[in-house]
Short mmCIF file of C-alpha atoms in Angstrom, two decimals:
data_model
loop_
_atom_site.label_atom_id
_atom_site.label_comp_id
_atom_site.label_asym_id
_atom_site.label_seq_id
_atom_site.Cartn_x
_atom_site.Cartn_y
_atom_site.Cartn_z
CA MET A 1 -79.94 129.51 -49.60
CA THR A 2 -79.02 125.84 -49.70
CA THR A 3 -81.23 123.46 -47.72
CA LEU A 4 -80.95 119.78 -46.87
CA ASP A 5 -83.24 119.06 -49.80
CA ASP A 6 -80.55 120.44 -52.12
CA LEU A 7 -77.90 118.04 -50.82
CA PRO A 8 -77.39 114.38 -51.77
CA LEU A 9 -78.33 113.30 -48.26
CA ARG A 10 -79.03 109.63 -47.60
CA ASP A 11 -82.71 108.90 -48.15
CA ASP A 12 -83.12 107.30 -44.72
CA LEU A 13 -81.94 110.54 -43.07
CA ARG A 14 -84.37 112.83 -44.87
CA GLY A 15 -87.07 114.26 -42.63
CA ARG A 16 -85.21 113.27 -39.47
CA SER A 17 -84.43 115.54 -36.54
CA PRO A 18 -81.14 115.44 -34.62
CA TYR A 19 -81.13 114.11 -31.08
CA GLY A 20 -81.31 116.76 -28.41
CA ALA A 21 -83.29 118.54 -25.76
CA PRO A 22 -84.24 122.23 -25.68
CA GLN A 23 -81.49 124.45 -24.24
CA LEU A 24 -83.49 127.38 -22.90
CA ASP A 25 -82.51 130.15 -20.52
CA VAL A 26 -84.99 129.61 -17.69
CA PRO A 27 -84.58 129.77 -13.89
CA VAL A 28 -84.88 126.00 -13.35
CA ARG A 29 -83.52 123.49 -15.89
CA LEU A 30 -84.41 119.89 -15.09
CA ASN A 31 -84.65 118.34 -18.53
CA THR A 32 -81.31 116.67 -19.34
CA ASN A 33 -80.52 114.64 -16.20
CA GLU A 34 -77.41 116.67 -15.43
CA ASN A 35 -76.04 116.86 -11.91
CA SER A 36 -77.32 120.22 -10.63
CA TYR A 37 -74.41 120.70 -8.23
CA PRO A 38 -71.31 122.53 -9.52
CA VAL A 39 -67.89 120.91 -9.35
CA PRO A 40 -66.37 121.59 -5.88
CA GLU A 41 -63.60 124.18 -5.90
CA PRO A 42 -60.81 121.78 -4.79
CA VAL A 43 -61.72 119.51 -7.68
CA VAL A 44 -61.79 122.47 -10.08
CA GLU A 45 -58.26 123.32 -8.97
CA ALA A 46 -57.08 119.72 -9.38
CA ILE A 47 -58.57 119.45 -12.88
CA ALA A 48 -57.09 122.81 -13.86
CA LYS A 49 -53.64 121.70 -12.67
CA ALA A 50 -53.89 118.41 -14.54
CA VAL A 51 -55.02 120.06 -17.77
CA THR A 52 -52.38 122.79 -17.52
CA ALA A 53 -49.67 120.15 -17.25
CA GLU A 54 -50.71 118.84 -20.70
CA LEU A 55 -50.72 122.17 -22.51
CA ARG A 56 -47.01 122.39 -23.39
CA ASP A 57 -47.19 119.02 -25.18
CA LEU A 58 -50.30 119.69 -27.24
CA ASN A 59 -48.11 119.49 -30.32
CA ARG A 60 -47.99 115.74 -29.67
CA TYR A 61 -50.83 113.27 -30.04
CA PRO A 62 -52.35 111.91 -26.82
CA ASP A 63 -52.01 108.33 -25.63
CA ARG A 64 -54.09 106.64 -28.29
CA ASP A 65 -55.10 103.80 -25.97
CA ALA A 66 -55.66 105.94 -22.84
CA VAL A 67 -54.12 103.21 -20.70
CA ALA A 68 -53.67 105.30 -17.54
CA LEU A 69 -57.27 106.51 -17.70
CA ARG A 70 -58.57 102.99 -18.31
CA THR A 71 -56.58 101.77 -15.33
CA ASP A 72 -58.19 104.44 -13.12
CA LEU A 73 -61.65 103.56 -14.41
CA ALA A 74 -61.08 99.87 -13.71
CA ASP A 75 -59.98 100.75 -10.18
CA TYR A 76 -63.19 102.74 -9.70
CA LEU A 77 -65.40 99.91 -10.97
CA GLY A 78 -63.73 97.16 -8.95
CA HIS A 79 -65.09 93.63 -9.56
CA GLY A 80 -61.56 92.46 -10.35
CA LEU A 81 -61.48 94.47 -13.59
CA THR A 82 -58.25 95.73 -15.17
CA SER A 83 -57.44 98.20 -17.93
CA ALA A 84 -57.76 95.31 -20.40
CA HIS A 85 -61.48 95.06 -19.53
CA VAL A 86 -62.21 98.79 -19.93
CA TRP A 87 -62.49 101.13 -22.90
CA ALA A 88 -63.18 104.89 -22.82
CA ALA A 89 -64.52 107.42 -25.30
CA ASN A 90 -66.22 110.82 -25.58
CA GLY A 91 -69.35 109.97 -23.63
CA SER A 92 -71.20 106.67 -23.46
CA ASN A 93 -72.90 107.63 -26.74
CA GLU A 94 -69.59 107.24 -28.58
CA ILE A 95 -68.94 103.98 -26.74
CA GLN A 96 -72.30 102.65 -27.92
CA GLN A 97 -71.72 103.94 -31.44
CA GLN A 98 -68.46 101.98 -31.53
CA LEU A 99 -70.34 98.88 -30.39
CA PHE A 100 -72.83 99.35 -33.23
CA GLN A 101 -69.96 99.80 -35.68
CA ALA A 102 -68.18 96.68 -34.49
CA PHE A 103 -71.06 94.28 -33.91
CA ALA A 104 -74.02 95.61 -35.93
CA GLY A 105 -74.18 97.55 -39.21
CA PRO A 106 -75.64 96.77 -42.65
CA GLY A 107 -77.36 93.41 -42.82
CA ARG A 108 -77.50 93.13 -39.03
CA THR A 109 -80.16 94.01 -36.46
CA ALA A 110 -80.31 95.62 -33.02
CA LEU A 111 -83.16 95.31 -30.53
CA GLY A 112 -84.09 97.58 -27.64
CA PHE A 113 -87.12 97.56 -25.35
CA THR A 114 -88.98 100.83 -25.68
CA PRO A 115 -89.65 103.22 -24.19
CA ALA A 116 -85.91 103.38 -23.62
CA TYR A 117 -82.99 105.65 -24.51
CA SER A 118 -84.05 107.38 -27.72
CA MET A 119 -80.46 107.65 -28.99
CA HIS A 120 -80.21 103.90 -29.54
CA PRO A 121 -82.45 103.81 -32.65
CA LEU A 122 -80.53 106.80 -34.02
CA LEU A 123 -77.25 104.95 -33.56
CA ALA A 124 -78.80 102.09 -35.49
CA LEU A 125 -79.84 104.47 -38.25
CA GLY A 126 -76.42 106.09 -38.44
CA THR A 127 -74.65 102.74 -38.75
CA GLY A 128 -77.05 101.19 -41.24
CA THR A 129 -78.35 98.73 -38.66
CA THR A 130 -81.93 97.46 -38.82
CA TRP A 131 -83.69 98.52 -35.62
CA VAL A 132 -86.18 96.18 -33.95
CA ASP A 133 -88.53 97.92 -31.55
CA GLY A 134 -89.01 95.54 -28.64
CA ARG A 135 -91.83 96.40 -26.31
CA ARG A 136 -92.36 96.75 -22.56
CA GLY A 137 -95.57 96.12 -20.67
CA ALA A 138 -98.32 98.67 -20.06
CA SER A 139 -96.60 99.75 -16.83
CA PHE A 140 -93.19 99.94 -18.57
CA ASP A 141 -92.28 96.57 -17.02
CA LEU A 142 -90.09 93.99 -18.71
CA THR A 143 -90.33 90.38 -17.60
CA ALA A 144 -87.68 87.73 -18.15
CA ALA A 145 -90.03 85.55 -20.16
CA ASP A 146 -91.21 88.38 -22.42
CA ALA A 147 -87.71 89.74 -23.00
CA ALA A 148 -86.30 86.32 -23.82
CA ALA A 149 -89.19 85.54 -26.16
CA GLN A 150 -88.64 88.76 -28.13
CA VAL A 151 -84.91 88.13 -28.41
CA ALA A 152 -85.48 84.52 -29.46
CA ARG A 153 -88.01 85.62 -32.09
CA HIS A 154 -85.91 88.36 -33.70
CA ARG A 155 -82.43 86.93 -33.07
CA PRO A 156 -80.74 90.36 -33.11
CA ASP A 157 -76.99 90.83 -33.42
CA LEU A 158 -77.11 93.45 -30.68
CA VAL A 159 -79.48 93.68 -27.70
CA LEU A 160 -79.67 96.90 -25.71
CA LEU A 161 -80.92 96.99 -22.12
CA CYS A 162 -80.93 100.00 -19.80
CA SER A 163 -80.59 99.79 -16.03
CA PRO A 164 -81.88 102.10 -14.73
CA ASN A 165 -83.96 102.59 -17.84
CA ASN A 166 -84.28 106.02 -19.43
CA PRO A 167 -86.93 107.53 -19.44
CA THR A 168 -88.79 105.35 -16.91
CA GLY A 169 -86.08 105.17 -14.23
CA THR A 170 -86.73 101.50 -13.53
CA ALA A 171 -83.83 99.17 -12.77
CA LEU A 172 -83.41 95.90 -14.63
CA ASP A 173 -84.50 92.72 -12.89
CA PRO A 174 -81.38 90.48 -12.88
CA ALA A 175 -83.58 87.63 -14.12
CA VAL A 176 -84.21 89.59 -17.33
CA LEU A 177 -80.52 89.89 -18.08
CA THR A 178 -79.93 86.21 -17.35
CA ALA A 179 -82.82 85.19 -19.60
CA VAL A 180 -81.62 87.42 -22.44
CA LEU A 181 -78.03 86.17 -22.17
CA ASP A 182 -79.31 82.61 -22.39
CA VAL A 183 -80.97 83.15 -25.78
CA ALA A 184 -79.17 86.09 -27.43
CA PRO A 185 -77.13 85.00 -30.45
CA GLY A 186 -75.02 88.16 -30.46
CA MET A 187 -73.87 90.91 -28.10
CA VAL A 188 -75.86 92.14 -25.09
CA VAL A 189 -75.24 95.72 -23.93
CA VAL A 190 -76.46 97.01 -20.56
CA ASP A 191 -76.49 100.82 -20.43
CA GLU A 192 -75.85 101.78 -16.78
CA ALA A 193 -75.55 105.54 -17.22
CA TYR A 194 -77.44 106.13 -13.94
CA ALA A 195 -76.12 103.19 -11.92
CA GLU A 196 -74.72 105.30 -9.08
CA PHE A 197 -78.23 106.55 -8.25
CA ALA A 198 -79.73 103.08 -7.80
CA ARG A 199 -81.49 102.27 -4.54
CA PRO A 200 -79.70 99.95 -2.07
CA GLY A 201 -79.72 96.32 -3.12
CA THR A 202 -80.02 97.02 -6.84
CA PRO A 203 -77.35 94.84 -8.52
CA SER A 204 -75.13 95.98 -11.37
CA ALA A 205 -74.64 93.92 -14.50
CA LEU A 206 -70.93 94.09 -13.67
CA THR A 207 -71.54 91.15 -11.33
CA VAL A 208 -72.52 89.03 -14.33
CA LEU A 209 -69.50 89.83 -16.54
CA PRO A 210 -67.36 86.81 -15.59
CA GLY A 211 -68.15 83.95 -17.93
CA HIS A 212 -70.17 86.11 -20.37
CA PRO A 213 -67.78 87.31 -23.10
CA ARG A 214 -70.64 88.78 -25.15
CA LEU A 215 -71.90 91.02 -22.34
CA VAL A 216 -70.94 94.71 -22.28
CA VAL A 217 -71.72 97.21 -19.51
CA THR A 218 -71.53 100.90 -20.43
CA ARG A 219 -71.17 103.76 -17.96
CA THR A 220 -70.66 107.53 -18.01
CA MET A 221 -69.10 110.24 -15.85
CA SER A 222 -71.72 112.76 -17.03
CA LYS A 223 -74.35 112.08 -14.37
CA ALA A 224 -73.22 111.11 -10.87
CA PHE A 225 -69.75 112.64 -11.33
CA GLY A 226 -71.18 115.94 -12.59
CA PHE A 227 -68.74 115.71 -15.52
CA ALA A 228 -71.20 116.20 -18.39
CA GLY A 229 -69.08 118.95 -19.94
CA GLY A 230 -66.03 116.71 -19.80
CA ARG A 231 -67.59 114.07 -22.08
CA LEU A 232 -66.26 110.78 -20.76
CA GLY A 233 -67.99 107.44 -21.16
CA TYR A 234 -66.63 103.94 -20.85
CA LEU A 235 -67.41 100.24 -21.04
CA ALA A 236 -66.48 97.13 -19.10
CA ALA A 237 -66.35 93.81 -20.93
CA ASP A 238 -64.21 90.86 -21.84
CA PRO A 239 -60.81 92.03 -23.18
CA ALA A 240 -61.75 90.66 -26.60
CA VAL A 241 -64.56 93.24 -26.78
CA VAL A 242 -62.06 96.01 -26.06
CA ASP A 243 -59.90 94.69 -28.89
CA ALA A 244 -62.94 94.68 -31.20
CA VAL A 245 -64.00 98.28 -30.60
CA GLN A 246 -60.46 99.46 -31.24
CA LEU A 247 -60.91 98.27 -34.81
CA VAL A 248 -63.50 101.02 -35.38
CA ARG A 249 -62.40 103.82 -33.05
CA LEU A 250 -61.07 106.98 -34.64
CA PRO A 251 -57.34 107.68 -34.21
CA TYR A 252 -56.55 109.58 -30.99
CA HIS A 253 -60.26 109.95 -30.28
CA LEU A 254 -59.71 111.04 -26.64
CA SER A 255 -57.76 114.27 -26.33
CA ALA A 256 -54.93 114.63 -23.82
CA LEU A 257 -57.00 117.31 -22.07
CA THR A 258 -60.03 115.04 -21.72
CA GLN A 259 -57.89 112.22 -20.36
CA ALA A 260 -56.16 114.50 -17.86
CA ALA A 261 -59.40 116.08 -16.66
CA ALA A 262 -61.13 112.71 -16.28
CA ARG A 263 -58.21 111.24 -14.32
CA ALA A 264 -58.22 114.22 -11.97
CA ALA A 265 -61.97 113.82 -11.48
CA LEU A 266 -61.58 110.13 -10.73
CA ALA A 267 -58.85 110.91 -8.21
CA HIS A 268 -61.37 113.15 -6.40
CA ARG A 269 -64.37 110.89 -6.86
CA ALA A 270 -65.35 111.00 -3.19
CA ALA A 271 -65.96 114.75 -3.46
CA LEU A 272 -67.75 114.50 -6.80
CA LEU A 273 -69.95 111.60 -5.78
CA GLY A 274 -70.78 113.33 -2.52
CA THR A 275 -73.90 114.83 -4.10
CA VAL A 276 -75.40 111.46 -5.11
CA GLU A 277 -77.25 110.86 -1.84
CA ALA A 278 -78.63 114.41 -1.84
CA ILE A 279 -79.92 113.93 -5.39
CA LYS A 280 -81.47 110.57 -4.48
CA ALA A 281 -83.23 112.26 -1.57
CA GLN A 282 -84.79 114.80 -3.94
CA ARG A 283 -85.77 112.03 -6.37
CA ASP A 284 -87.54 110.15 -3.59
CA ARG A 285 -89.14 113.39 -2.42
CA ILE A 286 -90.54 114.03 -5.90
CA VAL A 287 -91.89 110.48 -6.14
CA ALA A 288 -93.52 110.62 -2.69
CA THR A 289 -95.00 114.10 -3.14
CA LEU A 290 -96.48 113.41 -6.56
CA ARG A 291 -97.97 110.12 -5.37
CA ASP A 292 -99.45 111.88 -2.33
CA ARG A 293 -101.17 114.19 -4.80
CA GLY A 294 -102.66 111.22 -6.63
CA ILE A 295 -100.29 111.38 -9.60
CA ARG A 296 -99.09 108.14 -11.16
CA VAL A 297 -95.28 107.87 -10.97
CA ALA A 298 -92.88 105.19 -12.22
CA ASP A 299 -90.46 103.70 -9.70
CA SER A 300 -87.03 105.27 -10.14
CA ASP A 301 -83.48 104.14 -9.49
CA ALA A 302 -82.09 107.06 -11.50
CA ASN A 303 -81.71 110.80 -10.95
CA PHE A 304 -85.02 111.55 -12.67
CA VAL A 305 -88.69 110.75 -12.32
CA LEU A 306 -91.29 109.87 -14.97
CA PHE A 307 -94.80 110.94 -14.04
CA GLU A 308 -98.24 111.01 -15.65
CA VAL A 309 -99.89 114.35 -16.33
CA GLY A 310 -103.33 112.95 -17.09
CA GLY A 311 -103.73 114.65 -20.44
CA ASP A 312 -101.77 116.46 -23.13
CA GLN A 313 -98.14 116.27 -22.01
CA LYS A 314 -97.14 118.99 -24.47
CA ALA A 315 -99.56 121.44 -22.85
CA ALA A 316 -98.33 120.45 -19.39
CA TRP A 317 -94.72 120.89 -20.49
CA ARG A 318 -95.52 124.36 -21.81
CA GLY A 319 -97.37 125.23 -18.62
CA LEU A 320 -94.35 124.35 -16.51
CA LEU A 321 -92.06 126.26 -18.84
CA ASP A 322 -94.28 129.32 -18.49
CA ARG A 323 -93.67 128.99 -14.74
CA GLY A 324 -89.92 128.97 -15.24
CA VAL A 325 -89.34 125.22 -14.97
CA LEU A 326 -87.93 123.29 -17.93
CA ILE A 327 -88.43 119.51 -17.85
CA ARG A 328 -88.44 116.86 -20.61
CA ASP A 329 -91.16 115.74 -22.96
CA VAL A 330 -89.81 112.34 -24.00
CA GLY A 331 -92.62 111.66 -26.46
CA LEU A 332 -94.69 109.38 -24.24
CA PRO A 333 -98.34 110.47 -24.52
CA GLY A 334 -99.52 111.75 -21.14
CA TRP A 335 -96.13 111.48 -19.39
CA LEU A 336 -93.25 113.85 -18.61
CA ARG A 337 -89.80 113.39 -17.07
CA VAL A 338 -88.15 115.63 -14.49
CA THR A 339 -84.55 115.55 -13.28
CA ALA A 340 -83.94 115.49 -9.53
CA GLY A 341 -81.83 118.52 -8.68
CA THR A 342 -81.22 120.68 -5.64
CA PRO A 343 -83.85 121.13 -2.89
CA GLU A 344 -84.59 124.61 -4.25
CA GLU A 345 -85.13 123.24 -7.77
CA THR A 346 -87.41 120.55 -6.38
CA ASP A 347 -89.38 123.24 -4.53
CA ALA A 348 -89.81 125.17 -7.78
CA PHE A 349 -90.91 122.11 -9.71
CA LEU A 350 -93.41 120.92 -7.10
CA THR A 351 -94.87 124.41 -6.82
CA ALA A 352 -95.12 124.73 -10.60
CA ILE A 353 -96.74 121.32 -11.07
CA GLU A 354 -99.27 122.10 -8.37
CA GLY A 355 -100.13 125.28 -10.21
CA LEU A 356 -101.16 123.27 -13.27
CA SER A 357 -103.97 121.43 -11.50
#
């Protein structure tokens, strides 16, 4: 039987593991930050109608530039954005991969502040980009002075910031973004995959876009919209950035079915986003309950919570799994991450975590 060792695989890929989280059949799955609420039936019907309308013309390629979808996304974002400021792809991961392809690559560097989204270093690896592991403080904090100093020292071609940050859940202090933009020699990307879950008063990097042509804000419909299976991510930036990523995008990368489904979802965004406040309530409930029990918890503006287990996180993860609750071991010694789901899922998690003590 042929193995990877028998293939002429790139040396820098040998011994690596693909990105992913366990997909296990357990009663409560809170490990991938999905929206736990199913798509409402009226939205299901609208998406089905939109997709069905495309089926007869599947012999033709889709709109390569997805202009109608980009127009709808710009309308959703507001801030005076138009389709020229927006680009869409199969999830925000593909958006970010295109940014690496266009602005990073061999002989160039990318910097992120870890712990952060673990896919970013893998995108660097896949595009031949040198990854620089910037660091956060002991409490996962990132100050403007420290962030700017690291960017000034390494002078990366691509800086990646997450707000809210995954896996900590913390939102980005606007002063950090301003400081980084002031010193960054290349592109600055703010990953706002969880922006819709932010607490009131938490600003989006979209407010900073005017006058910053090297700033990119990436978003996704996977989380707040409950559209993870639809695979739709997008960016907002100066139109020149949109022109740049089109140099590296694959031909017809967004199928006609994906575009139709996403447009139908956007047209019914009030119904889809109606679960956001309920999810935020469960997030805040998890934070408050764990802190009441004396457990250290990171502040969260996302739909998940990072908490300290006070020991071997792998054993704690296994203990919760044995109780029917699957959460995420993100590789931080002594810490685990749980997605905020339905009230019943929160009940199950809080009961299971109490059973570990």
